[in-house]
PDB file of C-alpha atoms and ligand atoms in Angstrom:
ATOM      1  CA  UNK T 174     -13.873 -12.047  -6.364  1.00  0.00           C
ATOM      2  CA  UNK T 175     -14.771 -11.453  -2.532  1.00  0.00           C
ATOM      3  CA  UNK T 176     -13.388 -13.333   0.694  1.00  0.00           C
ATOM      4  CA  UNK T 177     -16.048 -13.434   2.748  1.00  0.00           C
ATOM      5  CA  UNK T 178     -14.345 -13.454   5.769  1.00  0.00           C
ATOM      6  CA  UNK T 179     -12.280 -10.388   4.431  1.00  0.00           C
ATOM      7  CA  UNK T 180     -12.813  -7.217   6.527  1.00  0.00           C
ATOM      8  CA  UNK T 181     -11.093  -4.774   3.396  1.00  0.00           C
ATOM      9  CA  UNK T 182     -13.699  -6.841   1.453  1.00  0.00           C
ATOM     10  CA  UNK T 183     -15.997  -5.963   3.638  1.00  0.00           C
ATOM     11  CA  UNK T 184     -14.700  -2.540   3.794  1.00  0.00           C
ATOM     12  CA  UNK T 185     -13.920  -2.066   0.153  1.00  0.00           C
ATOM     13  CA  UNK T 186     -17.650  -2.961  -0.941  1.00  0.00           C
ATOM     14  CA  UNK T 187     -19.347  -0.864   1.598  1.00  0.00           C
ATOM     15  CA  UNK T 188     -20.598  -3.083   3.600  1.00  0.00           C
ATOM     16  CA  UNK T 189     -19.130  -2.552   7.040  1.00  0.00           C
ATOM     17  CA  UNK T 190     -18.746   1.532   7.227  1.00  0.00           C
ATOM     18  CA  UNK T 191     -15.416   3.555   6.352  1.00  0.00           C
ATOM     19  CA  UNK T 192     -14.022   6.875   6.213  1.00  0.00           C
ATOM     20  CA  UNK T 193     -13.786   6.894   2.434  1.00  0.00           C
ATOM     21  CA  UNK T 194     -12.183   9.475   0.384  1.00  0.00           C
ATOM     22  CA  UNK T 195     -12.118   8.310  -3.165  1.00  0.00           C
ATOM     23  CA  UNK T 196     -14.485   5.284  -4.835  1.00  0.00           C
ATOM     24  CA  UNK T 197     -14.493   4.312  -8.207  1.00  0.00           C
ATOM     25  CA  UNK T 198     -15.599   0.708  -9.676  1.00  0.00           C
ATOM     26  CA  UNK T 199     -12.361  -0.721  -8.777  1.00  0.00           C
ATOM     27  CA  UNK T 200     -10.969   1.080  -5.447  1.00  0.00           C
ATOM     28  CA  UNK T 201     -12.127   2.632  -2.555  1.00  0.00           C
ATOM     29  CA  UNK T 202      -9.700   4.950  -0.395  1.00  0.00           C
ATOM     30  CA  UNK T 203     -10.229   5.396   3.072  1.00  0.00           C
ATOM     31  CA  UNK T 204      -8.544   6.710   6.461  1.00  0.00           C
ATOM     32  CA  UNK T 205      -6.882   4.386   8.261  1.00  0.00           C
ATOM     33  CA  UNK T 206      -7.859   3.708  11.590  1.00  0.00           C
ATOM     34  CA  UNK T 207      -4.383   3.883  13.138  1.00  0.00           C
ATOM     35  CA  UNK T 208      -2.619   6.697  11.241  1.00  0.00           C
ATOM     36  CA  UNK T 209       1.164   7.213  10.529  1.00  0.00           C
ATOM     37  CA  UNK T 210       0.046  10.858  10.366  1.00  0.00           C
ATOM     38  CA  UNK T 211      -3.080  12.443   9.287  1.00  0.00           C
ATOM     39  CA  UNK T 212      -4.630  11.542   6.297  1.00  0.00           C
ATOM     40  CA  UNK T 213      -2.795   8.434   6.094  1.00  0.00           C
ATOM     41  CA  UNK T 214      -4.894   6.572   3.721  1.00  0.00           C
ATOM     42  CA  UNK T 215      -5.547   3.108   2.714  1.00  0.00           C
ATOM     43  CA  UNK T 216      -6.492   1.932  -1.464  1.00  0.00           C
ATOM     44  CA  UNK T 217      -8.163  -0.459  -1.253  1.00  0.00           C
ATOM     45  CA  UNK T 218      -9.108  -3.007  -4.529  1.00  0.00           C
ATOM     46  CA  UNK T 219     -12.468  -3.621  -4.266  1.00  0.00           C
ATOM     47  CA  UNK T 220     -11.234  -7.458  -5.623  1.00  0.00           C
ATOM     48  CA  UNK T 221      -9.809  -9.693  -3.345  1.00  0.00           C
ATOM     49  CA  UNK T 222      -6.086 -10.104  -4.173  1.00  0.00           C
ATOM     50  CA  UNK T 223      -4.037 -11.205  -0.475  1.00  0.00           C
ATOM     51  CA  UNK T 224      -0.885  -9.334  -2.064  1.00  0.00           C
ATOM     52  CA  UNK T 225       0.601  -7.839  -4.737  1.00  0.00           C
ATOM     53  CA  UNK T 226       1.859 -10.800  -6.399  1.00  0.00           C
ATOM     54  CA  UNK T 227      -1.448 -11.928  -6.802  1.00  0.00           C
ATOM     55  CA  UNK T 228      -3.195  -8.822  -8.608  1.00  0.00           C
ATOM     56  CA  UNK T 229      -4.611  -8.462 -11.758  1.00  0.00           C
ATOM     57  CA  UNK T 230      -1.914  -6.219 -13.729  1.00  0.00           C
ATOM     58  CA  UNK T 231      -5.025  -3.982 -14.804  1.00  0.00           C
ATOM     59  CA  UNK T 232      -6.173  -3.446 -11.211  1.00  0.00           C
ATOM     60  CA  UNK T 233      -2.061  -3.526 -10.000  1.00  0.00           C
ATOM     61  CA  UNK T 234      -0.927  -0.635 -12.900  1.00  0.00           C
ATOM     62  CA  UNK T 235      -3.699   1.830 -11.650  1.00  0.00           C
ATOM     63  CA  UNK T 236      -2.239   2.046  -8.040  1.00  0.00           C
ATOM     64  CA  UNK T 237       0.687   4.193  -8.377  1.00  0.00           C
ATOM     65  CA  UNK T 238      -1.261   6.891 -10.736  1.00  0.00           C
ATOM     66  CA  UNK T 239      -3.766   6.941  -7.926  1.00  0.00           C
ATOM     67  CA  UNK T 240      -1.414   7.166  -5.490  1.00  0.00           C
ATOM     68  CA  UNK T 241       0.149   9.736  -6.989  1.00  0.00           C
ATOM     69  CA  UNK T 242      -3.574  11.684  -7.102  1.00  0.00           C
ATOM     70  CA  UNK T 243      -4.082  11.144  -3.820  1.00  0.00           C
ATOM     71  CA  UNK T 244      -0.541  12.401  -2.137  1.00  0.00           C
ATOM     72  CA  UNK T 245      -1.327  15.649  -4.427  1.00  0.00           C
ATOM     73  CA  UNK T 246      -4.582  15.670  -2.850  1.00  0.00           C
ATOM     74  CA  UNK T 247      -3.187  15.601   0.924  1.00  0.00           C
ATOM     75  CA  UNK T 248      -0.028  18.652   0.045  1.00  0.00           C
ATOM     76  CA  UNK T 249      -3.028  20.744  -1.254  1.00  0.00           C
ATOM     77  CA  UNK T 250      -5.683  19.672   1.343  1.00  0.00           C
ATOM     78  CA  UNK T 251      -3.646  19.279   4.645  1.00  0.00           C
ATOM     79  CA  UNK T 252      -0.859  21.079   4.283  1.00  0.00           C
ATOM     80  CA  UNK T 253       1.817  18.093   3.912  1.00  0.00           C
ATOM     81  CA  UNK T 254       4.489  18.805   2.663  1.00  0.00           C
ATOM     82  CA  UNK T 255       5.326  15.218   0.810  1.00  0.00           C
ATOM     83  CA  UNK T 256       3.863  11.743   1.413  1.00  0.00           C
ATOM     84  CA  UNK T 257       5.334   7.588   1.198  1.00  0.00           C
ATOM     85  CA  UNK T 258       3.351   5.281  -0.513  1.00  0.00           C
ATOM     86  CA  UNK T 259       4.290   2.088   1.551  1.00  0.00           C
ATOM     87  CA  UNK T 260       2.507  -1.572   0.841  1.00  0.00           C
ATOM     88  CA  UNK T 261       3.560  -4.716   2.669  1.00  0.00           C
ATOM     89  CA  UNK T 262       3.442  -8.020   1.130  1.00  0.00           C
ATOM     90  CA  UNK T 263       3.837 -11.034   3.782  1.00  0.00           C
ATOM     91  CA  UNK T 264       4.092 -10.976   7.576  1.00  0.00           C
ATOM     92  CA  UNK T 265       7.981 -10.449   7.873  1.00  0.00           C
ATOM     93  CA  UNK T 266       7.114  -7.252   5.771  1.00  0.00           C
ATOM     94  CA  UNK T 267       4.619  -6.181   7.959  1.00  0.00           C
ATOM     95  CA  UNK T 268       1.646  -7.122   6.502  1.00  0.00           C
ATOM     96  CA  UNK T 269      -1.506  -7.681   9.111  1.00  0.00           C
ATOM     97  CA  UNK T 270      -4.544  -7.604   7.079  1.00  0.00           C
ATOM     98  CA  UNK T 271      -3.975 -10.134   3.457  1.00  0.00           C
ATOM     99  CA  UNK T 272      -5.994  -7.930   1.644  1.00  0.00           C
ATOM    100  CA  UNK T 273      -3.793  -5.933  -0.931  1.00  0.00           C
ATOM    101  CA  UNK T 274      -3.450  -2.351   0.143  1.00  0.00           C
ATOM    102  CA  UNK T 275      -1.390   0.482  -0.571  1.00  0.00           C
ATOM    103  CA  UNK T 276      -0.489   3.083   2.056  1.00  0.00           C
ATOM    104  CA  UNK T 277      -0.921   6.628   1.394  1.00  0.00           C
ATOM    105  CA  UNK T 278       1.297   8.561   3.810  1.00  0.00           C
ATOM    106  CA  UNK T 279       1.094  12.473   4.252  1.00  0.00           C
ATOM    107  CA  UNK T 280       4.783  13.612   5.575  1.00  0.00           C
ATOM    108  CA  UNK T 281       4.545  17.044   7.240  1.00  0.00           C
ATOM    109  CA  UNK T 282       8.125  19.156   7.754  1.00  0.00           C
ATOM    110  CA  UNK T 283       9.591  18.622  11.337  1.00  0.00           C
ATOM    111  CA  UNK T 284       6.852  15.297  11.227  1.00  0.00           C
ATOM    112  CA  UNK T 285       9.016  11.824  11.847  1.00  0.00           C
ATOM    113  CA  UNK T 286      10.317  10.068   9.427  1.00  0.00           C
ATOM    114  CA  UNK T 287       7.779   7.035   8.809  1.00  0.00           C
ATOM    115  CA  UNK T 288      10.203   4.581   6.111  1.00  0.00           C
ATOM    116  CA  UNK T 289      13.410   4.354   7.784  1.00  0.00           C
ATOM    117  CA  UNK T 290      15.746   1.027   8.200  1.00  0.00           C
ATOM    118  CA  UNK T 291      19.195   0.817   9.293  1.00  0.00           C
ATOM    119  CA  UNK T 292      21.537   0.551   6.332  1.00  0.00           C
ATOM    120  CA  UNK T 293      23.736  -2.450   6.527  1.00  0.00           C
ATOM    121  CA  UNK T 294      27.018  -3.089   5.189  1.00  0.00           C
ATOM    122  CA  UNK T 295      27.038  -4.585   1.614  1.00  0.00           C
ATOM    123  CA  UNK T 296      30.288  -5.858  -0.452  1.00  0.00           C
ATOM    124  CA  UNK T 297      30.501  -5.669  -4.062  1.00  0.00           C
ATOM    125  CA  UNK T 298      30.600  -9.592  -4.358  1.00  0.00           C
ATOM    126  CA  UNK T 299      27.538 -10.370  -2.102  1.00  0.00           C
ATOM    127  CA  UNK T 300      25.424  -7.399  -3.825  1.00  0.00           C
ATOM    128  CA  UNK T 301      26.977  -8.764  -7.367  1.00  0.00           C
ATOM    129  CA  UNK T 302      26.039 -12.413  -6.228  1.00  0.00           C
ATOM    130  CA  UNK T 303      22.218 -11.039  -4.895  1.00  0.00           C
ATOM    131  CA  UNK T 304      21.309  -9.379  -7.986  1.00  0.00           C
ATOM    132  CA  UNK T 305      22.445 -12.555 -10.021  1.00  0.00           C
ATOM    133  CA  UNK T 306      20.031 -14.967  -8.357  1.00  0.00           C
ATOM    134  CA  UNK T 307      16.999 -12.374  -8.567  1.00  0.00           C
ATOM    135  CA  UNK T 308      17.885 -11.542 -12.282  1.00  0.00           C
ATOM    136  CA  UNK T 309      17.957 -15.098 -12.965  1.00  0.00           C
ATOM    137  CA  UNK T 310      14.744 -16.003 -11.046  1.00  0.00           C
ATOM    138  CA  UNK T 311      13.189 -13.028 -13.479  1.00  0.00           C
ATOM    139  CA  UNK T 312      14.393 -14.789 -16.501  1.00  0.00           C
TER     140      UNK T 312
HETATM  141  P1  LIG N 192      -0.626  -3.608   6.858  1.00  0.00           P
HETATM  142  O1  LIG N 192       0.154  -3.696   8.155  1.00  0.00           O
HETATM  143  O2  LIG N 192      -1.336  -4.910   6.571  1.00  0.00           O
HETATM  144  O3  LIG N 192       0.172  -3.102   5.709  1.00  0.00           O
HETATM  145  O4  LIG N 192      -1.714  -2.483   7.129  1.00  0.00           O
HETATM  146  C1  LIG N 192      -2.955  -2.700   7.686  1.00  0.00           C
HETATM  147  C2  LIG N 192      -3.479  -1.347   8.070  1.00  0.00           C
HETATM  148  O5  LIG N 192      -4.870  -1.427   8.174  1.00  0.00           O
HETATM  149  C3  LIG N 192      -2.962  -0.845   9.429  1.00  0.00           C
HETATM  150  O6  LIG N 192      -2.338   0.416   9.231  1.00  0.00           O
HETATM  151  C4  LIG N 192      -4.216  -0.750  10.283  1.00  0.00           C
HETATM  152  O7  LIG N 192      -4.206   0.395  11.107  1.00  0.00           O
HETATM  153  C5  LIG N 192      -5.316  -0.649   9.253  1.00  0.00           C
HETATM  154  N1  LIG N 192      -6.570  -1.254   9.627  1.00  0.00           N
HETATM  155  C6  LIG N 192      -6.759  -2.490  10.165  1.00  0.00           C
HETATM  156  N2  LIG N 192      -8.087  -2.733  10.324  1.00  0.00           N
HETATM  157  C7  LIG N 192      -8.731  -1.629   9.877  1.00  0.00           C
HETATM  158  C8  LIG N 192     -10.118  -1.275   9.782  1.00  0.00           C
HETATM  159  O8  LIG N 192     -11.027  -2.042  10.150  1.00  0.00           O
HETATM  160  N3  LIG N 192     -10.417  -0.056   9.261  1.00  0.00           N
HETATM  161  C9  LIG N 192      -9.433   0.807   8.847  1.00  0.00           C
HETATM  162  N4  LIG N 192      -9.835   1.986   8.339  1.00  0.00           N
HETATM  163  N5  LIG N 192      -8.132   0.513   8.927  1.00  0.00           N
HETATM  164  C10 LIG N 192      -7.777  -0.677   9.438  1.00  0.00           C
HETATM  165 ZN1  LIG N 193     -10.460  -9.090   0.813  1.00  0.00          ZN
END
């Protein structure tokens, strides 16, 4: 399950050169060539999936343990003192390359803040009425 024109395909199989840090038979992690910070890391599935929504649960339930390995990895390695774990699904989400990917962030102390948004006001009704249409949509 390869795009050909995929470059994390590409990437992900070893075919095109990468900075890798982990590989198993279903990832490779590498360093992303524009880093957040460094060591920001990139899983990568070696399966073609354009999002989350569209991964196998076997291949999607193994990201967050590795994650998890690898942001222990970067506070022991690099000094960072905590990490994000970001992944963008869609291009109003900030997703540029539709090739399922999860961020690996190292956060040092004084470092900026990488996730930040602007809270927005929020009544009880509208978040009542919000949860009610997702909740239903879930079934
Ligand atoms: P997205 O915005 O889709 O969540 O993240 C895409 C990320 O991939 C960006 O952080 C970008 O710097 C990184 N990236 C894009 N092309 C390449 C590449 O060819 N090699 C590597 N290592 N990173 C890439
Ligand atoms: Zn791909």
């Amino acid at each position: 399950m390869k795009d050909d024109s995929c470059i994390f395909c590409k990437i992900a199989n070893g075919e095109i050169p990468s900075n890798t840090i982990y590989e198993d038979g279903e990832f490779r992690v590498i360093l992303d060539l524009g880093p957040a910070s460094k060591g920001h890391a990139l899983i990568l599935p070696k399966s073609h999936y354009k999002d989350i929504c569209e991964a196998d649960q076997a291949v999607a339930e193994k990201l967050f343990p590795l994650a998890a390995k690898l942001g222990g990895a970067m506070k022991q390695s690099l000094g960072a003192s905590g990490f994000n774990v970001v992944q963008n699904n869609g291009t109003s989400a900030g997703q540029t390359v539709f090739h399922l990917h999860v961020h690996v962030i190292p956060r040092y102390d004084g470092g900026p803040q990488m996730v930040a948004w602007n809270p927005q006001e929020a009544n009880n009704d509208e978040l009542k009425a919000t949860a009610k249409v997702i909740r239903d949509t879930l079934g």
